[in-house]
Amino acid sequence: FESSGLVVLEDVAVTYLEEYTLPLLTVEGYDFLGWLDEDGSLINADTFTMPASDYTLFPSFKKQTVEGEYVIALITDIGSIDDESYNQMVWEGIQRFGEEFNYSYKYYKPLEQNTEAYINAINLAVEEGAEIVIMPNWFFENAAYIAQYQYPNIHFLLLDGVPHNIVDWNNMQTIDGKEVAYSSEDNTVSALFIEAEAGFLAGYAAVKDGFTELGFIGGMPVPAVVKYGSGFIQGANYAATEMGLANDAITINYMYAGAFWANANTQATAQSWYQDGTEVIFAVAGGAGSSIMAAAAIEDGKVIGVDVDQSGYSDTIITSAIKRLDNVVYNTLRQHFDGTFIGGNFGFGAYDNAVGLPQDFSRFDTFNETMYNQIFDKLEDGTIWVDSESGYSNDDFIDTYDKVLLVKSN
C-alpha cells in the first residue's frame, strides 16, 4: 500500500491468486473513495486478486467541504478569467476538476500587478477557506516564495515559474534582505514546461504542411524563449528528413526582438521578412507577437502563436505551441485532494500531455489531426527525444541539423 500525507499504511503479504478483501480507511475530514491500481484507475470491487508479482495500491480520498468556503483559489495576474491566455486556461482546469469532483472554487483578482497585491489576494483566499492556491505565471515568483512560508499548511501551485526572493536582478537585491534563494518547499509545486517539445511540434507541423521559408522571432533570449526556438529548429529538421528533402531545404530566419511588447521595429522586421519570402513566423515574443501578426496581415503572411491558443487574436495564426496549463492544474488538484501532493520543481511535457498544438487543424492545408497524433505519440513514448538544453547559438548543435539553413540576425 502506498502511504499518503493522510495515512501511513503497512504492506501485507498476499498469496498468488488469493482474493484479498480491500480495507476501508477512515480519516477525519475526508471521504474515502476507494483504492486506485497502478494505472491510477479506481478498483470497482471490494476484493483484489493477487497477481504473480508485487503490486501497489493507492488510497483515494475526497476532502469534505464546508458550506461557504472556497477550497480552491486562483489568484489572477490582474487580468480576467476570459483573457484567452494564462488566466483562462488555468481557470478551465480548475472548473473541470471542481465540477467533476464537487469542490468549491473561486478566483481572486488583485487590485494591482505587484507582489504586495498578490499577497493580499492570497490572504483573502486563505481567510475564505482556500487550502490550495494557484498562481498562473512567473509574475508570482516572489509572492509564492513568501506565501509558502507564511502558510505552511496550505498547498501552492506556481505555473511557469520558481519561487525566489530576488526583486532587482541588476544588483540581486532580495525581498527579505537575505541571501538569494530559490525554493519550492514541501507545500509548493513549481510547474515548469518543456518548451522545446512544443516548439518541435510547431516546426514539424509547419514543414509537413509545405512551408519551407520559416521565421522565428523571440522577445529576448531567456531560457523559455530559447527552448521554444531550439525545438522549432529540431522539429523542422525532423519533418524535412522524414520527407526526404535535400540539405538546407528549409530556411529559418532567427532573431530576438529585444522586447516583449508591441513595437514598430519588430513589425518592420517581420514585414521585411515576409516581403523577402518568409512564409510563416513563430512568434515567441509576448506582446510583440501582435506586431508580428500586424505585419502578417499586411503582407499576407502566416504566424504560429505561443503558450496558449492564439487563433482568436488573428486570422494569420495557423496554430500555436501551447502549454496545457489546464491539465497540470487538474492533475495537481487531484494530488492535493487524494493526499499524494509532493512539493518541488517539476518539468511537464508531452509525456504529461502538458504541451502540444491546439486540436483545430482547419488553418493548415495538409497537416491534420492524424499526422499530429502520430508525431505526438512518438514524443510521448520517448521514440523522439528533443534536446531542450542547447540553444541556437551553439554551433555544434546547429550543425547536426543539415536540412535546416539558419539565418541568424542580431
mmCIF file of C-alpha atoms in Angstrom:
data_model
loop_
_atom_site.group_PDB
_atom_site.id
_atom_site.type_symbol
_atom_site.label_atom_id
_atom_site.label_comp_id
_atom_site.label_asym_id
_atom_site.label_seq_id
_atom_site.Cartn_x
_atom_site.Cartn_y
_atom_site.Cartn_z
ATOM 1 C CA PHE A 1 0.000 0.000 0.000
ATOM 2 C CA GLU A 2 1.250 3.472 -0.886
ATOM 3 C CA SER A 3 1.149 5.743 2.141
ATOM 4 C CA SER A 4 -0.001 9.335 1.644
ATOM 5 C CA GLY A 5 0.048 12.547 3.579
ATOM 6 C CA LEU A 6 -3.221 11.493 5.208
ATOM 7 C CA VAL A 7 -2.472 7.962 6.285
ATOM 8 C CA VAL A 8 0.533 5.681 6.844
ATOM 9 C CA LEU A 9 -0.041 2.125 5.654
ATOM 10 C CA GLU A 10 1.847 -1.102 6.223
ATOM 11 C CA ASP A 11 2.330 -3.572 3.383
ATOM 12 C CA VAL A 12 0.782 -7.051 3.566
ATOM 13 C CA ALA A 13 1.790 -10.405 2.095
ATOM 14 C CA VAL A 14 -0.903 -11.959 -0.107
ATOM 15 C CA THR A 15 -0.698 -15.342 -1.838
ATOM 16 C CA TYR A 16 -0.840 -15.512 -5.633
ATOM 17 C CA LEU A 17 -4.468 -15.613 -6.914
ATOM 18 C CA GLU A 18 -5.844 -15.132 -3.414
ATOM 19 C CA GLU A 19 -8.926 -12.903 -3.149
ATOM 20 C CA TYR A 20 -7.911 -10.193 -0.705
ATOM 21 C CA THR A 21 -10.581 -8.015 0.909
ATOM 22 C CA LEU A 22 -9.609 -4.377 0.496
ATOM 23 C CA PRO A 23 -9.642 -2.435 3.770
ATOM 24 C CA LEU A 24 -11.811 0.623 4.339
ATOM 25 C CA LEU A 25 -9.936 3.668 5.604
ATOM 26 C CA THR A 26 -11.199 6.397 7.891
ATOM 27 C CA VAL A 27 -9.585 9.831 8.037
ATOM 28 C CA GLU A 28 -11.286 12.708 9.834
ATOM 29 C CA GLY A 29 -12.483 15.411 7.446
ATOM 30 C CA TYR A 30 -12.176 13.161 4.357
ATOM 31 C CA ASP A 31 -14.339 10.687 2.484
ATOM 32 C CA PHE A 32 -12.529 7.510 1.445
ATOM 33 C CA LEU A 33 -13.299 6.881 -2.246
ATOM 34 C CA GLY A 34 -11.547 3.530 -2.572
ATOM 35 C CA TRP A 35 -8.345 2.105 -3.988
ATOM 36 C CA LEU A 36 -6.530 3.025 -7.188
ATOM 37 C CA ASP A 37 -4.475 0.488 -9.116
ATOM 38 C CA GLU A 38 -1.006 1.173 -10.512
ATOM 39 C CA ASP A 39 -2.532 2.823 -13.586
ATOM 40 C CA GLY A 40 -4.484 5.265 -11.430
ATOM 41 C CA SER A 41 -7.840 3.595 -12.137
ATOM 42 C CA LEU A 42 -10.368 3.085 -9.360
ATOM 43 C CA ILE A 43 -10.893 -0.576 -8.412
ATOM 44 C CA ASN A 44 -14.659 -1.023 -8.524
ATOM 45 C CA ALA A 45 -14.753 -4.048 -6.227
ATOM 46 C CA ASP A 46 -14.399 -4.932 -2.559
ATOM 47 C CA THR A 47 -11.704 -7.527 -3.234
ATOM 48 C CA PHE A 48 -8.403 -7.671 -5.052
ATOM 49 C CA THR A 49 -6.979 -10.755 -6.764
ATOM 50 C CA MET A 50 -3.249 -11.021 -6.103
ATOM 51 C CA PRO A 51 -1.174 -11.213 -9.326
ATOM 52 C CA ALA A 52 2.101 -13.131 -9.714
ATOM 53 C CA SER A 53 4.254 -10.203 -8.665
ATOM 54 C CA ASP A 54 4.380 -7.408 -6.124
ATOM 55 C CA TYR A 55 1.630 -4.853 -6.655
ATOM 56 C CA THR A 56 0.979 -1.416 -5.191
ATOM 57 C CA LEU A 57 -2.417 0.080 -4.388
ATOM 58 C CA PHE A 58 -3.064 3.773 -3.742
ATOM 59 C CA PRO A 59 -5.733 5.193 -1.405
ATOM 60 C CA SER A 60 -8.057 7.859 -2.807
ATOM 61 C CA PHE A 61 -9.704 10.483 -0.588
ATOM 62 C CA LYS A 62 -12.020 13.442 -1.069
ATOM 63 C CA LYS A 63 -11.948 16.265 1.447
ATOM 64 C CA GLN A 64 -15.288 17.067 2.990
ATOM 65 C CA THR A 65 -16.342 20.615 2.103
ATOM 66 C CA VAL A 66 -17.759 23.259 4.433
ATOM 67 C CA GLU A 67 -20.615 25.492 3.323
ATOM 68 C CA GLY A 68 -19.426 28.987 2.372
ATOM 69 C CA GLU A 69 -15.787 28.023 1.930
ATOM 70 C CA TYR A 70 -13.861 28.025 -1.330
ATOM 71 C CA VAL A 71 -11.216 25.345 -1.065
ATOM 72 C CA ILE A 72 -9.589 26.009 -4.458
ATOM 73 C CA ALA A 73 -8.348 29.525 -5.200
ATOM 74 C CA LEU A 74 -6.914 31.133 -8.317
ATOM 75 C CA ILE A 75 -5.057 34.417 -8.000
ATOM 76 C CA THR A 76 -5.223 36.051 -11.425
ATOM 77 C CA ASP A 77 -2.380 38.182 -12.752
ATOM 78 C CA ILE A 78 -4.708 41.245 -12.610
ATOM 79 C CA GLY A 79 -6.332 40.105 -15.853
ATOM 80 C CA SER A 80 -9.699 38.380 -16.180
ATOM 81 C CA ILE A 81 -10.517 34.675 -16.415
ATOM 82 C CA ASP A 82 -11.604 35.122 -20.051
ATOM 83 C CA ASP A 83 -8.332 36.652 -21.267
ATOM 84 C CA GLU A 84 -7.709 33.858 -23.820
ATOM 85 C CA SER A 85 -4.366 33.385 -22.091
ATOM 86 C CA TYR A 86 -2.914 32.023 -18.849
ATOM 87 C CA ASN A 87 -5.777 33.012 -16.542
ATOM 88 C CA GLN A 88 -8.428 31.440 -18.744
ATOM 89 C CA MET A 89 -6.624 28.148 -19.315
ATOM 90 C CA VAL A 90 -5.861 27.754 -15.603
ATOM 91 C CA TRP A 91 -9.449 28.603 -14.703
ATOM 92 C CA GLU A 92 -10.737 25.983 -17.146
ATOM 93 C CA GLY A 93 -8.609 23.356 -15.412
ATOM 94 C CA ILE A 94 -9.990 24.404 -12.026
ATOM 95 C CA GLN A 95 -13.569 24.366 -13.293
ATOM 96 C CA ARG A 96 -13.174 20.920 -14.847
ATOM 97 C CA PHE A 97 -11.842 19.462 -11.604
ATOM 98 C CA GLY A 98 -14.242 21.324 -9.307
ATOM 99 C CA GLU A 99 -17.331 20.305 -11.280
ATOM 100 C CA GLU A 100 -16.214 16.698 -11.702
ATOM 101 C CA PHE A 101 -15.458 16.142 -8.013
ATOM 102 C CA ASN A 102 -17.801 18.732 -6.475
ATOM 103 C CA TYR A 103 -15.218 21.031 -4.900
ATOM 104 C CA SER A 104 -15.814 24.733 -4.365
ATOM 105 C CA TYR A 105 -13.545 27.198 -6.162
ATOM 106 C CA LYS A 106 -13.139 30.930 -6.608
ATOM 107 C CA TYR A 107 -10.800 33.375 -8.321
ATOM 108 C CA TYR A 108 -9.338 36.499 -6.774
ATOM 109 C CA LYS A 109 -8.300 39.455 -8.912
ATOM 110 C CA PRO A 110 -5.521 41.562 -7.313
ATOM 111 C CA LEU A 111 -6.005 45.322 -7.263
ATOM 112 C CA GLU A 112 -2.537 45.909 -8.701
ATOM 113 C CA GLN A 113 0.126 43.908 -10.510
ATOM 114 C CA ASN A 114 2.730 43.621 -7.772
ATOM 115 C CA THR A 115 3.795 41.236 -5.021
ATOM 116 C CA GLU A 116 2.044 43.114 -2.210
ATOM 117 C CA ALA A 117 -1.281 42.963 -4.062
ATOM 118 C CA TYR A 118 -0.773 39.269 -4.814
ATOM 119 C CA ILE A 119 -0.100 38.507 -1.137
ATOM 120 C CA ASN A 120 -3.211 40.451 -0.120
ATOM 121 C CA ALA A 121 -5.269 38.335 -2.525
ATOM 122 C CA ILE A 122 -3.710 35.133 -1.152
ATOM 123 C CA ASN A 123 -4.515 36.262 2.411
ATOM 124 C CA LEU A 124 -8.168 36.790 1.449
ATOM 125 C CA ALA A 125 -8.335 33.395 -0.264
ATOM 126 C CA VAL A 126 -6.979 31.639 2.831
ATOM 127 C CA GLU A 127 -9.425 33.525 5.060
ATOM 128 C CA GLU A 128 -12.253 32.213 2.880
ATOM 129 C CA GLY A 129 -11.163 28.603 3.234
ATOM 130 C CA ALA A 130 -8.645 28.018 0.439
ATOM 131 C CA GLU A 131 -6.459 25.004 1.043
ATOM 132 C CA ILE A 132 -4.727 25.110 -2.338
ATOM 133 C CA VAL A 133 -3.819 28.370 -4.095
ATOM 134 C CA ILE A 134 -2.897 28.507 -7.773
ATOM 135 C CA MET A 135 -0.764 31.243 -9.333
ATOM 136 C CA PRO A 136 -0.730 31.317 -13.146
ATOM 137 C CA ASN A 137 2.743 32.532 -14.150
ATOM 138 C CA TRP A 138 6.188 33.889 -13.287
ATOM 139 C CA PHE A 139 4.799 37.228 -12.066
ATOM 140 C CA PHE A 140 4.071 35.387 -8.804
ATOM 141 C CA GLU A 141 7.578 34.085 -8.090
ATOM 142 C CA ASN A 142 8.142 36.481 -5.165
ATOM 143 C CA ALA A 143 4.595 36.023 -3.850
ATOM 144 C CA ALA A 144 4.918 32.235 -3.957
ATOM 145 C CA TYR A 145 8.241 32.445 -2.108
ATOM 146 C CA ILE A 146 6.652 34.480 0.697
ATOM 147 C CA ALA A 147 3.328 32.623 0.890
ATOM 148 C CA GLN A 148 4.800 29.117 1.179
ATOM 149 C CA TYR A 149 6.461 30.122 4.456
ATOM 150 C CA GLN A 150 3.570 32.269 5.649
ATOM 151 C CA TYR A 151 1.115 29.388 5.209
ATOM 152 C CA PRO A 152 2.987 26.088 5.680
ATOM 153 C CA ASN A 153 -0.284 24.123 5.859
ATOM 154 C CA ILE A 154 -1.611 25.482 2.566
ATOM 155 C CA HIS A 155 -0.626 23.969 -0.790
ATOM 156 C CA PHE A 156 0.522 26.221 -3.628
ATOM 157 C CA LEU A 157 0.890 25.649 -7.364
ATOM 158 C CA LEU A 158 3.061 28.111 -9.286
ATOM 159 C CA LEU A 159 2.913 27.700 -13.049
ATOM 160 C CA ASP A 160 5.824 28.593 -15.313
ATOM 161 C CA GLY A 161 7.987 29.918 -12.505
ATOM 162 C CA VAL A 162 10.122 29.077 -9.471
ATOM 163 C CA PRO A 163 9.672 30.797 -6.076
ATOM 164 C CA HIS A 164 12.570 33.117 -5.252
ATOM 165 C CA ASN A 165 13.324 36.245 -3.239
ATOM 166 C CA ILE A 166 15.042 38.395 -5.896
ATOM 167 C CA VAL A 167 13.428 41.776 -6.604
ATOM 168 C CA ASP A 168 16.244 43.511 -8.503
ATOM 169 C CA TRP A 169 18.231 41.366 -10.918
ATOM 170 C CA ASN A 170 20.781 44.122 -11.577
ATOM 171 C CA ASN A 171 22.159 44.144 -8.030
ATOM 172 C CA MET A 172 20.485 40.894 -6.850
ATOM 173 C CA GLN A 173 18.577 42.714 -4.114
ATOM 174 C CA THR A 174 16.204 40.384 -2.265
ATOM 175 C CA ILE A 175 12.731 40.981 -0.931
ATOM 176 C CA ASP A 176 13.658 39.887 2.592
ATOM 177 C CA GLY A 177 17.223 41.221 2.733
ATOM 178 C CA LYS A 178 18.589 37.685 2.942
ATOM 179 C CA GLU A 179 20.831 35.770 0.561
ATOM 180 C CA VAL A 180 19.467 34.896 -2.852
ATOM 181 C CA ALA A 181 17.275 31.789 -2.594
ATOM 182 C CA TYR A 182 15.282 29.664 -4.998
ATOM 183 C CA SER A 183 12.999 27.378 -3.064
ATOM 184 C CA SER A 184 9.910 25.250 -3.656
ATOM 185 C CA GLU A 185 9.086 23.904 -0.218
ATOM 186 C CA ASP A 186 7.138 20.721 0.557
ATOM 187 C CA ASN A 187 3.855 22.637 0.254
ATOM 188 C CA THR A 188 4.636 24.178 -3.174
ATOM 189 C CA VAL A 189 4.730 22.717 -6.668
ATOM 190 C CA SER A 190 6.655 24.727 -9.238
ATOM 191 C CA ALA A 191 5.384 23.546 -12.639
ATOM 192 C CA LEU A 192 7.812 24.199 -15.476
ATOM 193 C CA PHE A 193 7.180 23.188 -19.070
ATOM 194 C CA ILE A 194 9.356 21.536 -21.707
ATOM 195 C CA GLU A 195 9.036 24.322 -24.275
ATOM 196 C CA ALA A 196 11.386 22.565 -26.699
ATOM 197 C CA GLU A 197 8.799 19.826 -27.248
ATOM 198 C CA ALA A 198 6.057 22.361 -28.030
ATOM 199 C CA GLY A 199 8.429 24.186 -30.392
ATOM 200 C CA PHE A 200 9.312 20.870 -32.029
ATOM 201 C CA LEU A 201 5.662 20.185 -32.826
ATOM 202 C CA ALA A 202 5.252 23.689 -34.292
ATOM 203 C CA GLY A 203 8.288 23.336 -36.555
ATOM 204 C CA TYR A 204 7.291 19.831 -37.599
ATOM 205 C CA ALA A 205 3.726 20.872 -38.457
ATOM 206 C CA ALA A 206 4.875 23.881 -40.493
ATOM 207 C CA VAL A 207 7.216 21.850 -42.698
ATOM 208 C CA LYS A 208 4.784 18.952 -43.092
ATOM 209 C CA ASP A 209 2.210 21.500 -44.256
ATOM 210 C CA GLY A 210 4.548 22.566 -47.038
ATOM 211 C CA PHE A 211 6.258 25.659 -45.630
ATOM 212 C CA THR A 212 9.975 25.871 -46.427
ATOM 213 C CA GLU A 213 10.737 29.539 -45.641
ATOM 214 C CA LEU A 214 10.292 29.883 -41.878
ATOM 215 C CA GLY A 215 11.000 32.575 -39.319
ATOM 216 C CA PHE A 216 11.487 32.709 -35.567
ATOM 217 C CA ILE A 217 11.230 35.957 -33.590
ATOM 218 C CA GLY A 218 11.772 35.696 -29.846
ATOM 219 C CA GLY A 219 11.306 38.531 -27.392
ATOM 220 C CA MET A 220 14.597 38.093 -25.544
ATOM 221 C CA PRO A 221 16.965 35.113 -25.187
ATOM 222 C CA VAL A 222 15.574 33.984 -21.834
ATOM 223 C CA PRO A 223 15.558 30.195 -21.276
ATOM 224 C CA ALA A 224 11.927 29.516 -22.192
ATOM 225 C CA VAL A 225 12.180 31.503 -25.436
ATOM 226 C CA VAL A 226 15.483 29.874 -26.432
ATOM 227 C CA LYS A 227 13.996 26.417 -25.818
ATOM 228 C CA TYR A 228 10.970 27.160 -27.979
ATOM 229 C CA GLY A 229 13.333 28.194 -30.773
ATOM 230 C CA SER A 230 15.624 25.215 -30.310
ATOM 231 C CA GLY A 231 12.686 22.823 -30.536
ATOM 232 C CA PHE A 232 11.319 24.665 -33.581
ATOM 233 C CA ILE A 233 14.568 24.042 -35.468
ATOM 234 C CA GLN A 234 14.631 20.388 -34.453
ATOM 235 C CA GLY A 235 11.005 19.841 -35.479
ATOM 236 C CA ALA A 236 11.519 21.468 -38.871
ATOM 237 C CA ASN A 237 14.624 19.360 -39.474
ATOM 238 C CA TYR A 238 12.884 16.143 -38.377
ATOM 239 C CA ALA A 239 9.993 16.750 -40.774
ATOM 240 C CA ALA A 240 12.358 17.615 -43.636
ATOM 241 C CA THR A 241 14.347 14.440 -43.016
ATOM 242 C CA GLU A 242 11.164 12.373 -42.807
ATOM 243 C CA MET A 243 10.016 13.865 -46.129
ATOM 244 C CA GLY A 244 13.363 13.170 -47.809
ATOM 245 C CA LEU A 245 14.090 16.830 -48.552
ATOM 246 C CA ALA A 246 17.563 17.939 -49.604
ATOM 247 C CA ASN A 247 20.076 19.533 -47.250
ATOM 248 C CA ASP A 248 19.299 23.167 -46.472
ATOM 249 C CA ALA A 249 15.827 22.676 -47.937
ATOM 250 C CA ILE A 250 14.365 24.638 -45.040
ATOM 251 C CA THR A 251 15.443 28.202 -44.291
ATOM 252 C CA ILE A 252 14.789 29.694 -40.857
ATOM 253 C CA ASN A 253 15.369 33.402 -40.232
ATOM 254 C CA TYR A 254 16.062 33.645 -36.496
ATOM 255 C CA MET A 255 16.293 36.704 -34.230
ATOM 256 C CA TYR A 256 15.454 38.184 -30.848
ATOM 257 C CA ALA A 257 13.497 41.437 -30.924
ATOM 258 C CA GLY A 258 14.828 42.729 -27.609
ATOM 259 C CA ALA A 259 11.302 43.402 -26.348
ATOM 260 C CA PHE A 260 8.209 41.604 -25.119
ATOM 261 C CA TRP A 261 5.866 44.447 -26.056
ATOM 262 C CA ALA A 262 4.372 45.704 -29.312
ATOM 263 C CA ASN A 263 6.822 47.902 -31.198
ATOM 264 C CA ALA A 264 7.406 49.314 -34.655
ATOM 265 C CA ASN A 265 10.857 47.749 -35.104
ATOM 266 C CA THR A 266 9.550 44.201 -34.685
ATOM 267 C CA GLN A 267 6.705 44.851 -37.106
ATOM 268 C CA ALA A 268 9.119 46.354 -39.654
ATOM 269 C CA THR A 269 11.453 43.347 -39.369
ATOM 270 C CA ALA A 270 8.596 40.884 -39.792
ATOM 271 C CA GLN A 271 7.280 42.788 -42.802
ATOM 272 C CA SER A 272 10.695 42.751 -44.470
ATOM 273 C CA TRP A 273 10.977 39.005 -43.861
ATOM 274 C CA TYR A 274 7.577 38.361 -45.420
ATOM 275 C CA GLN A 275 8.484 40.573 -48.386
ATOM 276 C CA ASP A 276 11.698 38.571 -48.860
ATOM 277 C CA GLY A 277 9.854 35.259 -48.964
ATOM 278 C CA THR A 278 9.329 34.128 -45.363
ATOM 279 C CA GLU A 279 6.022 32.282 -45.271
ATOM 280 C CA VAL A 280 5.369 31.760 -41.559
ATOM 281 C CA ILE A 281 6.937 33.207 -38.369
ATOM 282 C CA PHE A 282 6.936 31.510 -34.973
ATOM 283 C CA ALA A 283 6.271 34.466 -32.652
ATOM 284 C CA VAL A 284 7.627 33.797 -29.150
ATOM 285 C CA ALA A 285 7.665 37.441 -28.178
ATOM 286 C CA GLY A 286 4.890 38.173 -25.696
ATOM 287 C CA GLY A 287 3.128 41.421 -26.598
ATOM 288 C CA ALA A 288 5.454 41.873 -29.570
ATOM 289 C CA GLY A 289 3.586 38.982 -31.138
ATOM 290 C CA SER A 290 0.830 41.451 -32.026
ATOM 291 C CA SER A 291 3.370 43.408 -34.084
ATOM 292 C CA ILE A 292 4.230 40.220 -35.998
ATOM 293 C CA MET A 293 0.541 39.470 -36.548
ATOM 294 C CA ALA A 294 0.043 43.021 -37.862
ATOM 295 C CA ALA A 295 2.909 42.514 -40.313
ATOM 296 C CA ALA A 296 1.465 39.190 -41.423
ATOM 297 C CA ALA A 297 -1.936 40.766 -42.062
ATOM 298 C CA ILE A 298 -0.367 43.435 -44.267
ATOM 299 C CA GLU A 299 1.923 41.068 -46.196
ATOM 300 C CA ASP A 300 -0.434 38.065 -46.375
ATOM 301 C CA GLY A 301 1.903 36.017 -44.160
ATOM 302 C CA LYS A 302 1.254 33.385 -41.507
ATOM 303 C CA VAL A 303 2.092 33.243 -37.793
ATOM 304 C CA ILE A 304 2.485 30.482 -35.206
ATOM 305 C CA GLY A 305 1.370 31.598 -31.742
ATOM 306 C CA VAL A 306 2.793 30.580 -28.383
ATOM 307 C CA ASP A 307 1.906 29.482 -24.832
ATOM 308 C CA VAL A 308 -1.863 29.411 -25.388
ATOM 309 C CA ASP A 309 -4.135 29.024 -28.407
ATOM 310 C CA GLN A 310 -3.864 32.467 -30.024
ATOM 311 C CA SER A 311 -6.060 31.736 -33.046
ATOM 312 C CA GLY A 312 -8.667 34.166 -31.722
ATOM 313 C CA TYR A 313 -6.184 37.031 -31.886
ATOM 314 C CA SER A 314 -5.698 36.987 -35.647
ATOM 315 C CA ASP A 315 -6.722 35.090 -38.767
ATOM 316 C CA THR A 316 -2.999 34.904 -39.586
ATOM 317 C CA ILE A 317 -2.430 32.352 -36.789
ATOM 318 C CA ILE A 318 -2.305 28.832 -38.252
ATOM 319 C CA THR A 319 -1.558 27.101 -34.931
ATOM 320 C CA SER A 320 0.094 27.741 -31.553
ATOM 321 C CA ALA A 321 2.737 25.943 -29.497
ATOM 322 C CA ILE A 322 0.813 25.655 -26.255
ATOM 323 C CA LYS A 323 1.332 24.732 -22.645
ATOM 324 C CA ARG A 324 -1.583 22.682 -21.297
ATOM 325 C CA LEU A 325 -1.841 24.608 -18.057
ATOM 326 C CA ASP A 326 -5.333 23.202 -17.522
ATOM 327 C CA ASN A 327 -4.093 19.603 -17.458
ATOM 328 C CA VAL A 328 -1.299 20.369 -14.981
ATOM 329 C CA VAL A 329 -3.774 22.230 -12.756
ATOM 330 C CA TYR A 330 -6.289 19.361 -12.909
ATOM 331 C CA ASN A 331 -3.697 16.708 -12.040
ATOM 332 C CA THR A 332 -2.159 18.754 -9.217
ATOM 333 C CA LEU A 333 -5.601 19.303 -7.697
ATOM 334 C CA ARG A 334 -6.183 15.541 -7.770
ATOM 335 C CA GLN A 335 -2.917 15.003 -5.934
ATOM 336 C CA HIS A 336 -3.842 17.608 -3.343
ATOM 337 C CA PHE A 337 -7.238 16.132 -2.581
ATOM 338 C CA ASP A 338 -6.236 12.469 -2.622
ATOM 339 C CA GLY A 339 -3.258 13.121 -0.324
ATOM 340 C CA THR A 340 -0.444 12.431 -2.809
ATOM 341 C CA PHE A 341 0.710 16.058 -3.238
ATOM 342 C CA ILE A 342 4.511 16.355 -3.298
ATOM 343 C CA GLY A 343 6.221 19.746 -3.407
ATOM 344 C CA GLY A 344 9.189 20.619 -5.584
ATOM 345 C CA ASN A 345 10.161 21.748 -9.091
ATOM 346 C CA PHE A 346 8.786 19.550 -11.871
ATOM 347 C CA GLY A 347 9.074 19.626 -15.654
ATOM 348 C CA PHE A 348 5.980 18.787 -17.717
ATOM 349 C CA GLY A 349 5.993 17.788 -21.375
ATOM 350 C CA ALA A 350 4.325 15.528 -23.915
ATOM 351 C CA TYR A 351 4.505 12.573 -21.526
ATOM 352 C CA ASP A 352 2.212 14.507 -19.170
ATOM 353 C CA ASN A 353 0.015 15.855 -22.000
ATOM 354 C CA ALA A 354 1.241 19.271 -20.865
ATOM 355 C CA VAL A 355 2.492 20.679 -24.191
ATOM 356 C CA GLY A 356 1.214 20.429 -27.741
ATOM 357 C CA LEU A 357 -0.763 22.122 -30.504
ATOM 358 C CA PRO A 358 -4.478 23.026 -30.394
ATOM 359 C CA GLN A 359 -6.858 20.419 -31.776
ATOM 360 C CA ASP A 360 -8.120 22.726 -34.546
ATOM 361 C CA PHE A 361 -6.159 21.952 -37.732
ATOM 362 C CA SER A 362 -8.507 23.791 -40.109
ATOM 363 C CA ARG A 363 -5.980 26.520 -40.922
ATOM 364 C CA PHE A 364 -3.451 24.029 -42.290
ATOM 365 C CA ASP A 365 -3.575 22.915 -45.924
ATOM 366 C CA THR A 366 -2.340 19.332 -45.483
ATOM 367 C CA PHE A 367 -1.235 18.807 -41.871
ATOM 368 C CA ASN A 368 -4.073 17.138 -39.975
ATOM 369 C CA GLU A 369 -5.095 15.516 -36.700
ATOM 370 C CA THR A 370 -3.894 12.051 -37.718
ATOM 371 C CA MET A 371 -0.432 13.346 -38.587
ATOM 372 C CA TYR A 372 -0.331 15.294 -35.334
ATOM 373 C CA ASN A 373 -1.322 12.321 -33.193
ATOM 374 C CA GLN A 374 1.339 10.176 -34.824
ATOM 375 C CA ILE A 375 4.175 12.596 -34.076
ATOM 376 C CA PHE A 376 2.827 13.445 -30.611
ATOM 377 C CA ASP A 377 2.705 9.761 -29.674
ATOM 378 C CA LYS A 378 6.388 9.443 -30.579
ATOM 379 C CA LEU A 379 7.227 12.341 -28.278
ATOM 380 C CA GLU A 380 5.037 10.970 -25.519
ATOM 381 C CA ASP A 381 6.539 7.482 -25.524
ATOM 382 C CA GLY A 382 10.140 8.666 -25.936
ATOM 383 C CA THR A 383 10.636 7.429 -29.506
ATOM 384 C CA ILE A 384 11.665 11.010 -30.338
ATOM 385 C CA TRP A 385 13.924 12.887 -27.953
ATOM 386 C CA VAL A 386 14.062 16.665 -28.228
ATOM 387 C CA ASP A 387 17.179 18.433 -26.965
ATOM 388 C CA SER A 388 15.821 21.017 -24.529
ATOM 389 C CA GLU A 389 19.177 22.285 -23.272
ATOM 390 C CA SER A 390 21.062 23.509 -26.355
ATOM 391 C CA GLY A 391 20.360 26.918 -27.846
ATOM 392 C CA TYR A 392 20.618 28.288 -31.368
ATOM 393 C CA SER A 393 23.983 29.926 -30.627
ATOM 394 C CA ASN A 394 25.647 26.540 -30.094
ATOM 395 C CA ASP A 395 27.284 25.844 -33.487
ATOM 396 C CA ASP A 396 27.718 22.131 -32.763
ATOM 397 C CA PHE A 397 24.017 21.896 -32.015
ATOM 398 C CA ILE A 398 23.022 23.605 -35.268
ATOM 399 C CA ASP A 399 25.495 21.658 -37.382
ATOM 400 C CA THR A 400 23.688 18.424 -36.526
ATOM 401 C CA TYR A 401 20.564 19.591 -38.400
ATOM 402 C CA ASP A 402 21.634 19.602 -42.035
ATOM 403 C CA LYS A 403 18.165 20.041 -43.507
ATOM 404 C CA VAL A 404 17.885 23.495 -41.951
ATOM 405 C CA LEU A 405 19.708 26.590 -43.143
ATOM 406 C CA LEU A 406 19.673 29.004 -40.214
ATOM 407 C CA VAL A 407 19.958 32.729 -40.912
ATOM 408 C CA LYS A 408 20.742 34.477 -37.640
ATOM 409 C CA SER A 409 20.038 38.161 -37.038
ATOM 410 C CA ASN A 410 21.234 40.289 -34.071
#
